[in-house]
Amino acid sequence: MNALDIFRIVATEFSDIPDDDMVDSDTGRVTAYGVNSYLKLYADQISEKRFGSTYQKALAYLTAHKLKMSGYGSTTNGSISDALRVSSYSEGEASISFSTNQNTNLQIDAEYALTVYGLEFLTLRRNAIIPIVSAGEGFGYGG
């Protein structure tokens, strides 16, 4: 399965975005970008070599995450900023609380935790890219 097929299965909320760019026949200009353009846009942000057989799936999830963060997709429950960043508000004397804390802001991958697509991408990345951990073992260490 290619990234577009996977995208269409897992990210149904973007069904209003066409597969390919829509072009005005008179001017030749793009009037609406398609999913394939977005897939190409984000393809260089991840390594096909590192992700191996899960590359197409990772690209689909990354693209869905980026589109959601850009305000595309279903807004039935409000926009991404409404749903994930504002945690509470009160009308009397206008008090607004935001759902981010300092721990979240310090994490490199904090953005991915804001959408289900980003969380799936992180899971795929975690399974594909194993960090090197030095436990201080091996020949020549400590003596």
Short mmCIF file of N, CA, C and O in Angstrom, two decimals:
data_model
loop_
_atom_site.label_atom_id
_atom_site.label_comp_id
_atom_site.label_asym_id
_atom_site.label_seq_id
_atom_site.Cartn_x
_atom_site.Cartn_y
_atom_site.Cartn_z
N MET A 1 0.83 -1.18 0.00
CA MET A 1 0.00 0.00 0.00
C MET A 1 0.87 1.24 0.00
O MET A 1 1.86 1.29 0.72
N ASN A 2 0.48 2.24 -0.77
CA ASN A 2 1.25 3.46 -0.77
C ASN A 2 0.71 4.44 0.28
O ASN A 2 -0.35 4.21 0.88
N ALA A 3 1.41 5.53 0.49
CA ALA A 3 1.06 6.49 1.54
C ALA A 3 -0.32 7.10 1.31
O ALA A 3 -1.07 7.33 2.28
N LEU A 4 -0.70 7.34 0.07
CA LEU A 4 -2.02 7.92 -0.21
C LEU A 4 -3.13 6.95 0.21
O LEU A 4 -4.11 7.36 0.84
N ASP A 5 -2.99 5.67 -0.12
CA ASP A 5 -3.99 4.68 0.27
C ASP A 5 -4.12 4.60 1.79
O ASP A 5 -5.24 4.57 2.32
N ILE A 6 -3.00 4.58 2.47
CA ILE A 6 -3.01 4.52 3.94
C ILE A 6 -3.63 5.79 4.50
O ILE A 6 -4.46 5.73 5.42
N PHE A 7 -3.27 6.94 3.96
CA PHE A 7 -3.82 8.22 4.39
C PHE A 7 -5.34 8.20 4.28
O PHE A 7 -6.05 8.63 5.20
N ARG A 8 -5.86 7.71 3.19
CA ARG A 8 -7.31 7.68 2.96
C ARG A 8 -8.01 6.74 3.95
O ARG A 8 -9.14 6.97 4.34
N ILE A 9 -7.34 5.69 4.39
CA ILE A 9 -7.93 4.76 5.36
C ILE A 9 -7.92 5.34 6.77
O ILE A 9 -8.93 5.28 7.47
N VAL A 10 -6.80 5.92 7.18
CA VAL A 10 -6.66 6.35 8.59
C VAL A 10 -7.09 7.78 8.84
O VAL A 10 -7.34 8.15 9.99
N ALA A 11 -7.20 8.60 7.81
CA ALA A 11 -7.49 10.02 8.01
C ALA A 11 -8.72 10.42 7.20
O ALA A 11 -8.67 11.31 6.35
N THR A 12 -9.84 9.79 7.49
CA THR A 12 -11.07 10.01 6.73
C THR A 12 -11.60 11.44 6.87
O THR A 12 -12.36 11.90 6.03
N GLU A 13 -11.19 12.14 7.91
CA GLU A 13 -11.69 13.51 8.10
C GLU A 13 -11.19 14.48 7.02
O GLU A 13 -11.70 15.58 6.89
N PHE A 14 -10.22 14.05 6.22
CA PHE A 14 -9.68 14.89 5.15
C PHE A 14 -10.26 14.51 3.79
O PHE A 14 -9.63 14.76 2.76
N SER A 15 -11.43 13.91 3.77
CA SER A 15 -12.02 13.44 2.52
C SER A 15 -12.34 14.59 1.56
O SER A 15 -12.47 14.37 0.35
N ASP A 16 -12.45 15.82 2.07
CA ASP A 16 -12.73 16.96 1.20
C ASP A 16 -11.49 17.43 0.43
O ASP A 16 -11.61 18.23 -0.49
N ILE A 17 -10.32 16.94 0.79
CA ILE A 17 -9.09 17.30 0.07
C ILE A 17 -8.91 16.27 -1.05
O ILE A 17 -8.86 15.08 -0.79
N PRO A 18 -8.80 16.72 -2.31
CA PRO A 18 -8.66 15.78 -3.42
C PRO A 18 -7.30 15.08 -3.40
O PRO A 18 -6.37 15.53 -2.73
N ASP A 19 -7.20 13.96 -4.10
CA ASP A 19 -5.92 13.25 -4.19
C ASP A 19 -4.87 14.09 -4.90
O ASP A 19 -3.73 14.16 -4.48
N ASP A 20 -5.27 14.71 -6.01
CA ASP A 20 -4.34 15.49 -6.81
C ASP A 20 -4.75 16.96 -6.81
O ASP A 20 -5.89 17.30 -6.50
N ASP A 21 -3.82 17.82 -7.16
CA ASP A 21 -4.08 19.26 -7.19
C ASP A 21 -5.20 19.58 -8.18
O ASP A 21 -5.31 18.96 -9.23
N MET A 22 -6.01 20.55 -7.80
CA MET A 22 -7.04 21.05 -8.72
C MET A 22 -6.46 22.29 -9.39
O MET A 22 -5.96 23.19 -8.72
N VAL A 23 -6.49 22.30 -10.72
CA VAL A 23 -5.86 23.37 -11.49
C VAL A 23 -6.92 24.08 -12.32
O VAL A 23 -7.77 23.45 -12.96
N ASP A 24 -6.87 25.40 -12.29
CA ASP A 24 -7.77 26.22 -13.10
C ASP A 24 -7.36 26.06 -14.56
O ASP A 24 -6.21 26.30 -14.93
N SER A 25 -8.30 25.63 -15.39
CA SER A 25 -7.98 25.36 -16.80
C SER A 25 -7.63 26.63 -17.58
O SER A 25 -6.89 26.56 -18.57
N ASP A 26 -8.13 27.76 -17.14
CA ASP A 26 -7.83 29.00 -17.85
C ASP A 26 -6.45 29.55 -17.52
O ASP A 26 -5.70 29.96 -18.41
N THR A 27 -6.12 29.56 -16.24
CA THR A 27 -4.86 30.18 -15.81
C THR A 27 -3.73 29.17 -15.60
O THR A 27 -2.57 29.55 -15.58
N GLY A 28 -4.10 27.91 -15.40
CA GLY A 28 -3.07 26.90 -15.12
C GLY A 28 -2.57 26.93 -13.69
O GLY A 28 -1.64 26.22 -13.34
N ARG A 29 -3.19 27.75 -12.86
CA ARG A 29 -2.77 27.87 -11.46
C ARG A 29 -3.51 26.85 -10.59
O ARG A 29 -4.66 26.51 -10.84
N VAL A 30 -2.83 26.42 -9.54
CA VAL A 30 -3.43 25.47 -8.60
C VAL A 30 -4.46 26.22 -7.76
O VAL A 30 -4.16 27.25 -7.15
N THR A 31 -5.69 25.69 -7.75
CA THR A 31 -6.76 26.29 -6.94
C THR A 31 -6.92 25.58 -5.60
O THR A 31 -7.40 26.17 -4.65
N ALA A 32 -6.53 24.31 -5.55
CA ALA A 32 -6.58 23.54 -4.31
C ALA A 32 -5.52 22.46 -4.38
O ALA A 32 -5.44 21.72 -5.37
N TYR A 33 -4.69 22.38 -3.36
CA TYR A 33 -3.66 21.36 -3.34
C TYR A 33 -4.25 20.03 -2.91
O TYR A 33 -5.11 19.96 -2.04
N GLY A 34 -3.75 18.96 -3.51
CA GLY A 34 -4.22 17.63 -3.19
C GLY A 34 -3.31 16.94 -2.19
O GLY A 34 -2.21 17.41 -1.88
N VAL A 35 -3.78 15.81 -1.69
CA VAL A 35 -3.04 15.04 -0.69
C VAL A 35 -1.66 14.64 -1.21
O VAL A 35 -0.67 14.68 -0.47
N ASN A 36 -1.56 14.30 -2.49
CA ASN A 36 -0.25 13.92 -3.04
C ASN A 36 0.77 15.05 -2.90
O ASN A 36 1.95 14.79 -2.64
N SER A 37 0.34 16.29 -3.06
CA SER A 37 1.26 17.42 -2.89
C SER A 37 1.73 17.52 -1.44
O SER A 37 2.90 17.80 -1.18
N TYR A 38 0.81 17.32 -0.51
CA TYR A 38 1.18 17.36 0.90
C TYR A 38 2.11 16.21 1.27
O TYR A 38 3.06 16.38 2.04
N LEU A 39 1.86 15.03 0.71
CA LEU A 39 2.76 13.89 0.95
C LEU A 39 4.17 14.22 0.46
O LEU A 39 5.16 13.93 1.15
N LYS A 40 4.28 14.82 -0.72
CA LYS A 40 5.58 15.21 -1.26
C LYS A 40 6.24 16.28 -0.39
O LYS A 40 7.45 16.26 -0.18
N LEU A 41 5.43 17.20 0.11
CA LEU A 41 5.95 18.29 0.94
C LEU A 41 6.62 17.76 2.21
O LEU A 41 7.67 18.25 2.62
N TYR A 42 6.03 16.75 2.83
CA TYR A 42 6.56 16.25 4.11
C TYR A 42 7.46 15.02 3.97
O TYR A 42 8.04 14.57 4.95
N ALA A 43 7.59 14.47 2.76
CA ALA A 43 8.37 13.25 2.56
C ALA A 43 9.83 13.38 2.98
O ALA A 43 10.44 12.41 3.43
N ASP A 44 10.40 14.56 2.84
CA ASP A 44 11.81 14.72 3.17
C ASP A 44 12.06 14.89 4.67
O ASP A 44 13.21 15.00 5.10
N GLN A 45 11.01 14.90 5.47
CA GLN A 45 11.19 15.05 6.92
C GLN A 45 11.45 13.74 7.63
O GLN A 45 11.79 13.73 8.81
N ILE A 46 11.27 12.63 6.92
CA ILE A 46 11.55 11.32 7.51
C ILE A 46 12.37 10.49 6.52
O ILE A 46 12.32 10.72 5.32
N SER A 47 13.10 9.53 7.05
CA SER A 47 14.00 8.73 6.23
C SER A 47 13.36 7.41 5.83
O SER A 47 12.98 6.61 6.69
N GLU A 48 13.28 7.19 4.53
CA GLU A 48 12.75 5.93 4.03
C GLU A 48 13.65 4.77 4.45
O GLU A 48 13.18 3.68 4.78
N LYS A 49 14.94 5.02 4.49
CA LYS A 49 15.89 3.97 4.90
C LYS A 49 15.67 3.58 6.36
O LYS A 49 15.68 2.40 6.71
N ARG A 50 15.49 4.56 7.23
CA ARG A 50 15.32 4.28 8.66
C ARG A 50 13.97 3.62 8.97
O ARG A 50 13.90 2.74 9.81
N PHE A 51 12.91 4.06 8.29
CA PHE A 51 11.58 3.52 8.57
C PHE A 51 11.33 2.19 7.87
O PHE A 51 10.48 1.42 8.28
N GLY A 52 12.08 1.93 6.81
CA GLY A 52 11.95 0.65 6.12
C GLY A 52 10.54 0.38 5.63
O GLY A 52 9.93 1.22 4.99
N SER A 53 10.02 -0.79 5.98
CA SER A 53 8.70 -1.21 5.48
C SER A 53 7.55 -0.37 6.04
O SER A 53 6.44 -0.41 5.52
N THR A 54 7.79 0.41 7.09
CA THR A 54 6.72 1.24 7.65
C THR A 54 6.80 2.70 7.16
O THR A 54 6.04 3.54 7.63
N TYR A 55 7.67 2.97 6.19
CA TYR A 55 7.83 4.34 5.70
C TYR A 55 6.53 4.93 5.16
O TYR A 55 6.17 6.06 5.49
N GLN A 56 5.82 4.19 4.32
CA GLN A 56 4.59 4.70 3.72
C GLN A 56 3.55 5.03 4.80
O GLN A 56 2.88 6.06 4.74
N LYS A 57 3.46 4.17 5.81
CA LYS A 57 2.51 4.41 6.90
C LYS A 57 2.95 5.62 7.71
O LYS A 57 2.12 6.48 8.07
N ALA A 58 4.23 5.73 8.00
CA ALA A 58 4.74 6.87 8.77
C ALA A 58 4.51 8.18 8.02
O ALA A 58 4.11 9.18 8.62
N LEU A 59 4.73 8.17 6.71
CA LEU A 59 4.50 9.36 5.90
C LEU A 59 3.03 9.76 5.91
O LEU A 59 2.69 10.94 6.01
N ALA A 60 2.14 8.78 5.83
CA ALA A 60 0.70 9.07 5.86
C ALA A 60 0.31 9.71 7.19
O ALA A 60 -0.41 10.71 7.22
N TYR A 61 0.79 9.14 8.30
CA TYR A 61 0.45 9.70 9.62
C TYR A 61 1.08 11.08 9.84
O TYR A 61 0.44 11.97 10.39
N LEU A 62 2.31 11.25 9.40
CA LEU A 62 2.96 12.56 9.53
C LEU A 62 2.19 13.61 8.75
O LEU A 62 1.95 14.71 9.24
N THR A 63 1.80 13.29 7.53
CA THR A 63 1.06 14.23 6.69
C THR A 63 -0.29 14.56 7.31
O THR A 63 -0.69 15.73 7.36
N ALA A 64 -0.99 13.56 7.83
CA ALA A 64 -2.28 13.81 8.48
C ALA A 64 -2.09 14.71 9.70
O ALA A 64 -2.88 15.64 9.93
N HIS A 65 -1.03 14.48 10.46
CA HIS A 65 -0.74 15.32 11.63
C HIS A 65 -0.49 16.77 11.21
O HIS A 65 -1.06 17.71 11.78
N LYS A 66 0.34 16.96 10.19
CA LYS A 66 0.65 18.31 9.74
C LYS A 66 -0.59 19.03 9.20
O LYS A 66 -0.78 20.22 9.45
N LEU A 67 -1.44 18.31 8.48
CA LEU A 67 -2.67 18.92 7.98
C LEU A 67 -3.60 19.30 9.13
O LEU A 67 -4.20 20.37 9.11
N LYS A 68 -3.71 18.42 10.12
CA LYS A 68 -4.57 18.73 11.27
C LYS A 68 -4.05 19.95 12.02
O LYS A 68 -4.82 20.83 12.41
N MET A 69 -2.75 20.03 12.20
CA MET A 69 -2.15 21.17 12.90
C MET A 69 -2.31 22.46 12.09
O MET A 69 -2.30 23.54 12.66
N SER A 70 -2.48 22.33 10.78
CA SER A 70 -2.67 23.51 9.92
C SER A 70 -4.14 23.94 9.84
O SER A 70 -4.46 24.87 9.13
N GLY A 71 -5.01 23.21 10.53
CA GLY A 71 -6.41 23.60 10.57
C GLY A 71 -7.31 22.90 9.59
O GLY A 71 -8.49 23.23 9.48
N TYR A 72 -6.80 21.91 8.87
CA TYR A 72 -7.63 21.15 7.95
C TYR A 72 -8.34 20.04 8.70
O TYR A 72 -8.03 19.74 9.84
N GLY A 73 -9.29 19.41 8.03
CA GLY A 73 -10.00 18.28 8.63
C GLY A 73 -11.22 18.70 9.39
O GLY A 73 -11.65 19.85 9.36
N SER A 74 -11.79 17.76 10.11
CA SER A 74 -13.03 17.98 10.84
C SER A 74 -12.83 19.00 11.96
O SER A 74 -11.89 18.92 12.73
N THR A 75 -13.74 19.95 12.04
CA THR A 75 -13.73 20.93 13.13
C THR A 75 -15.06 20.88 13.89
O THR A 75 -15.51 21.87 14.43
N THR A 76 -15.68 19.71 13.90
CA THR A 76 -16.95 19.52 14.58
C THR A 76 -16.87 19.94 16.04
O THR A 76 -17.79 20.55 16.57
N ASN A 77 -15.78 19.63 16.69
CA ASN A 77 -15.60 19.97 18.10
C ASN A 77 -14.71 21.20 18.27
O ASN A 77 -14.07 21.36 19.29
N GLY A 78 -14.62 22.03 17.26
CA GLY A 78 -13.76 23.20 17.32
C GLY A 78 -12.45 22.92 16.61
O GLY A 78 -12.19 21.82 16.16
N SER A 79 -11.63 23.92 16.53
CA SER A 79 -10.34 23.76 15.87
C SER A 79 -9.35 23.07 16.80
O SER A 79 -9.63 22.87 17.98
N ILE A 80 -8.21 22.71 16.29
CA ILE A 80 -7.18 22.06 17.10
C ILE A 80 -6.78 22.95 18.27
O ILE A 80 -6.58 22.48 19.38
N SER A 81 -6.74 24.23 18.06
CA SER A 81 -6.37 25.13 19.15
C SER A 81 -7.47 25.20 20.20
O SER A 81 -7.19 25.27 21.39
N ASP A 82 -8.71 25.15 19.76
CA ASP A 82 -9.82 25.16 20.72
C ASP A 82 -9.81 23.89 21.56
O ASP A 82 -10.01 23.92 22.77
N ALA A 83 -9.60 22.76 20.90
CA ALA A 83 -9.73 21.48 21.57
C ALA A 83 -8.53 21.11 22.43
O ALA A 83 -8.68 20.42 23.43
N LEU A 84 -7.33 21.53 22.07
CA LEU A 84 -6.16 21.02 22.76
C LEU A 84 -5.35 22.04 23.54
O LEU A 84 -4.55 21.66 24.37
N ARG A 85 -5.52 23.30 23.29
CA ARG A 85 -4.66 24.26 23.98
C ARG A 85 -5.38 25.01 25.09
O ARG A 85 -4.77 25.34 26.09
N VAL A 86 -6.67 25.29 24.92
CA VAL A 86 -7.41 25.96 25.97
C VAL A 86 -8.06 24.89 26.83
O VAL A 86 -8.87 24.11 26.36
N SER A 87 -7.68 24.82 28.11
CA SER A 87 -8.22 23.78 28.98
C SER A 87 -9.44 24.24 29.74
O SER A 87 -10.31 23.44 30.08
N SER A 88 -9.55 25.53 30.06
CA SER A 88 -10.74 26.03 30.73
C SER A 88 -10.83 27.55 30.58
O SER A 88 -9.84 28.21 30.35
N TYR A 89 -12.04 28.03 30.73
CA TYR A 89 -12.24 29.47 30.71
C TYR A 89 -13.49 29.80 31.52
O TYR A 89 -14.39 28.98 31.67
N SER A 90 -13.50 30.97 32.08
CA SER A 90 -14.68 31.43 32.80
C SER A 90 -15.04 32.81 32.28
O SER A 90 -14.16 33.60 31.92
N GLU A 91 -16.31 33.11 32.25
CA GLU A 91 -16.76 34.36 31.64
C GLU A 91 -16.64 35.54 32.59
O GLU A 91 -16.23 36.61 32.20
N GLY A 92 -16.99 35.37 33.86
CA GLY A 92 -16.89 36.46 34.83
C GLY A 92 -15.45 36.85 35.07
O GLY A 92 -14.64 36.04 35.49
N GLU A 93 -15.07 38.04 34.75
CA GLU A 93 -13.72 38.59 34.85
C GLU A 93 -12.71 37.85 33.97
O GLU A 93 -11.52 37.82 34.26
N ALA A 94 -13.19 37.22 32.91
CA ALA A 94 -12.40 36.60 31.84
C ALA A 94 -11.13 35.91 32.29
O ALA A 94 -10.05 36.48 32.30
N SER A 95 -11.21 34.65 32.61
CA SER A 95 -10.06 33.84 32.99
C SER A 95 -9.92 32.69 32.00
O SER A 95 -10.87 31.96 31.76
N ILE A 96 -8.73 32.55 31.43
CA ILE A 96 -8.48 31.47 30.47
C ILE A 96 -7.26 30.68 30.94
O ILE A 96 -6.23 31.26 31.27
N SER A 97 -7.38 29.34 30.95
CA SER A 97 -6.26 28.46 31.29
C SER A 97 -5.89 27.66 30.06
O SER A 97 -6.76 27.16 29.35
N PHE A 98 -4.60 27.51 29.83
CA PHE A 98 -4.12 26.74 28.69
C PHE A 98 -3.60 25.40 29.15
O PHE A 98 -3.05 25.28 30.24
N SER A 99 -3.73 24.38 28.28
CA SER A 99 -3.41 23.01 28.67
C SER A 99 -1.96 22.64 28.43
O SER A 99 -1.62 21.48 28.43
N THR A 100 -1.10 23.59 28.21
CA THR A 100 0.33 23.28 28.07
C THR A 100 1.02 23.57 29.39
O THR A 100 0.64 24.46 30.13
N ASN A 101 2.02 22.79 29.69
CA ASN A 101 2.81 23.05 30.89
C ASN A 101 4.28 23.06 30.50
O ASN A 101 4.64 22.75 29.38
N GLN A 102 5.13 23.40 31.41
CA GLN A 102 6.55 23.54 31.10
C GLN A 102 7.17 22.23 30.64
O GLN A 102 8.02 22.22 29.78
N ASN A 103 6.73 21.11 31.20
CA ASN A 103 7.28 19.82 30.76
C ASN A 103 6.99 19.58 29.29
O ASN A 103 7.84 19.11 28.55
N THR A 104 5.77 19.86 28.86
CA THR A 104 5.41 19.67 27.46
C THR A 104 6.23 20.59 26.57
O THR A 104 6.70 20.19 25.52
N ASN A 105 6.41 21.84 26.99
CA ASN A 105 7.14 22.79 26.16
C ASN A 105 8.60 22.41 25.98
O ASN A 105 9.22 22.81 25.01
N LEU A 106 9.15 21.67 26.92
CA LEU A 106 10.56 21.31 26.84
C LEU A 106 10.81 20.07 25.98
O LEU A 106 11.93 19.81 25.61
N GLN A 107 9.78 19.32 25.70
CA GLN A 107 9.95 18.11 24.91
C GLN A 107 10.07 18.45 23.43
O GLN A 107 9.29 19.24 22.90
N ILE A 108 11.02 17.83 22.79
CA ILE A 108 11.25 18.07 21.36
C ILE A 108 10.04 17.63 20.54
O ILE A 108 9.65 18.30 19.60
N ASP A 109 9.42 16.54 20.91
CA ASP A 109 8.32 15.98 20.14
C ASP A 109 6.95 16.35 20.68
O ASP A 109 5.96 15.70 20.37
N ALA A 110 6.85 17.40 21.48
CA ALA A 110 5.59 17.77 22.12
C ALA A 110 4.49 18.04 21.10
O ALA A 110 3.33 17.74 21.34
N GLU A 111 4.84 18.59 19.93
CA GLU A 111 3.83 18.88 18.91
C GLU A 111 3.07 17.63 18.49
O GLU A 111 1.88 17.67 18.26
N TYR A 112 3.77 16.50 18.40
CA TYR A 112 3.14 15.28 17.93
C TYR A 112 2.08 14.76 18.89
O TYR A 112 1.18 14.03 18.50
N ALA A 113 2.17 15.12 20.14
CA ALA A 113 1.19 14.67 21.13
C ALA A 113 -0.14 15.41 21.00
O ALA A 113 -1.10 15.05 21.67
N LEU A 114 -0.22 16.39 20.14
CA LEU A 114 -1.44 17.17 19.99
C LEU A 114 -2.47 16.55 19.07
O LEU A 114 -3.61 17.00 19.02
N THR A 115 -2.09 15.52 18.31
CA THR A 115 -3.06 14.84 17.44
C THR A 115 -2.88 13.33 17.55
O THR A 115 -1.79 12.85 17.87
N VAL A 116 -3.95 12.59 17.24
CA VAL A 116 -3.84 11.13 17.24
C VAL A 116 -2.89 10.67 16.14
O VAL A 116 -2.20 9.66 16.29
N TYR A 117 -2.84 11.43 15.06
CA TYR A 117 -1.94 11.08 13.96
C TYR A 117 -0.48 11.24 14.38
O TYR A 117 0.37 10.42 14.04
N GLY A 118 -0.20 12.29 15.11
CA GLY A 118 1.15 12.51 15.62
C GLY A 118 1.59 11.42 16.59
O GLY A 118 2.74 10.98 16.56
N LEU A 119 0.68 10.99 17.44
CA LEU A 119 1.00 9.91 18.38
C LEU A 119 1.29 8.61 17.65
O LEU A 119 2.21 7.87 18.01
N GLU A 120 0.52 8.31 16.61
CA GLU A 120 0.78 7.11 15.80
C GLU A 120 2.13 7.21 15.10
O GLU A 120 2.87 6.24 15.01
N PHE A 121 2.44 8.41 14.59
CA PHE A 121 3.74 8.62 13.95
C PHE A 121 4.87 8.35 14.94
O PHE A 121 5.85 7.69 14.62
N LEU A 122 4.74 8.87 16.16
CA LEU A 122 5.77 8.64 17.19
C LEU A 122 5.93 7.15 17.50
O LEU A 122 7.05 6.68 17.70
N THR A 123 4.83 6.42 17.53
CA THR A 123 4.90 4.98 17.77
C THR A 123 5.67 4.29 16.66
O THR A 123 6.55 3.45 16.93
N LEU A 124 5.38 4.64 15.42
CA LEU A 124 6.11 4.04 14.29
C LEU A 124 7.58 4.41 14.34
O LEU A 124 8.45 3.57 14.08
N ARG A 125 7.87 5.66 14.67
CA ARG A 125 9.26 6.10 14.75
C ARG A 125 10.00 5.38 15.88
O ARG A 125 11.14 4.95 15.71
N ARG A 126 9.33 5.23 16.99
CA ARG A 126 9.94 4.55 18.13
C ARG A 126 10.26 3.09 17.79
O ARG A 126 11.28 2.55 18.22
N ASN A 127 9.40 2.45 17.01
CA ASN A 127 9.63 1.07 16.61
C ASN A 127 10.71 0.94 15.53
O ASN A 127 11.37 -0.09 15.43
N ALA A 128 10.87 1.97 14.72
CA ALA A 128 11.82 1.91 13.61
C ALA A 128 13.21 2.40 13.97
O ALA A 128 14.20 1.91 13.45
N ILE A 129 13.27 3.37 14.85
CA ILE A 129 14.55 4.01 15.16
C ILE A 129 14.84 3.80 16.63
O ILE A 129 14.23 4.42 17.49
N ILE A 130 15.79 2.92 16.90
CA ILE A 130 16.13 2.58 18.27
C ILE A 130 17.35 3.41 18.68
O ILE A 130 18.40 3.33 18.05
N PRO A 131 17.19 4.22 19.73
CA PRO A 131 18.32 5.05 20.15
C PRO A 131 19.45 4.19 20.75
O PRO A 131 19.20 3.13 21.32
N ILE A 132 20.66 4.67 20.62
CA ILE A 132 21.81 3.99 21.19
C ILE A 132 21.94 4.40 22.64
O ILE A 132 21.95 5.58 22.97
N VAL A 133 22.04 3.40 23.51
CA VAL A 133 22.18 3.66 24.93
C VAL A 133 23.50 3.06 25.41
O VAL A 133 23.75 1.88 25.18
N SER A 134 24.32 3.85 26.04
CA SER A 134 25.57 3.35 26.57
C SER A 134 25.39 3.06 28.06
O SER A 134 25.08 3.94 28.85
N ALA A 135 25.57 1.80 28.40
CA ALA A 135 25.42 1.39 29.80
C ALA A 135 26.77 1.30 30.49
O ALA A 135 26.88 0.79 31.60
N GLY A 136 27.81 1.77 29.83
CA GLY A 136 29.14 1.74 30.43
C GLY A 136 29.74 0.35 30.46
O GLY A 136 30.58 0.05 31.30
N GLU A 137 29.33 -0.49 29.58
CA GLU A 137 29.84 -1.85 29.51
C GLU A 137 30.71 -2.02 28.29
O GLU A 137 30.60 -1.28 27.33
N GLY A 138 31.53 -3.00 28.30
CA GLY A 138 32.33 -3.30 27.13
C GLY A 138 33.82 -3.24 27.43
O GLY A 138 34.26 -2.77 28.47
N PHE A 139 34.59 -3.71 26.48
CA PHE A 139 36.02 -3.78 26.62
C PHE A 139 36.62 -2.37 26.76
O PHE A 139 36.28 -1.46 26.03
N GLY A 140 37.46 -2.21 27.71
CA GLY A 140 38.17 -0.96 27.89
C GLY A 140 37.45 0.07 28.70
O GLY A 140 37.96 1.16 28.93
N TYR A 141 36.26 -0.22 29.16
CA TYR A 141 35.53 0.77 29.95
C TYR A 141 35.87 0.60 31.42
O TYR A 141 35.74 -0.46 31.98
N GLY A 142 36.30 1.64 32.04
CA GLY A 142 36.54 1.65 33.48
C GLY A 142 37.75 0.87 33.95
O GLY A 142 37.92 0.59 35.13
N GLY A 143 38.58 0.51 33.06
CA GLY A 143 39.75 -0.15 33.62
C GLY A 143 40.54 -0.92 32.73
O GLY A 143 40.91 -1.42 31.91
#
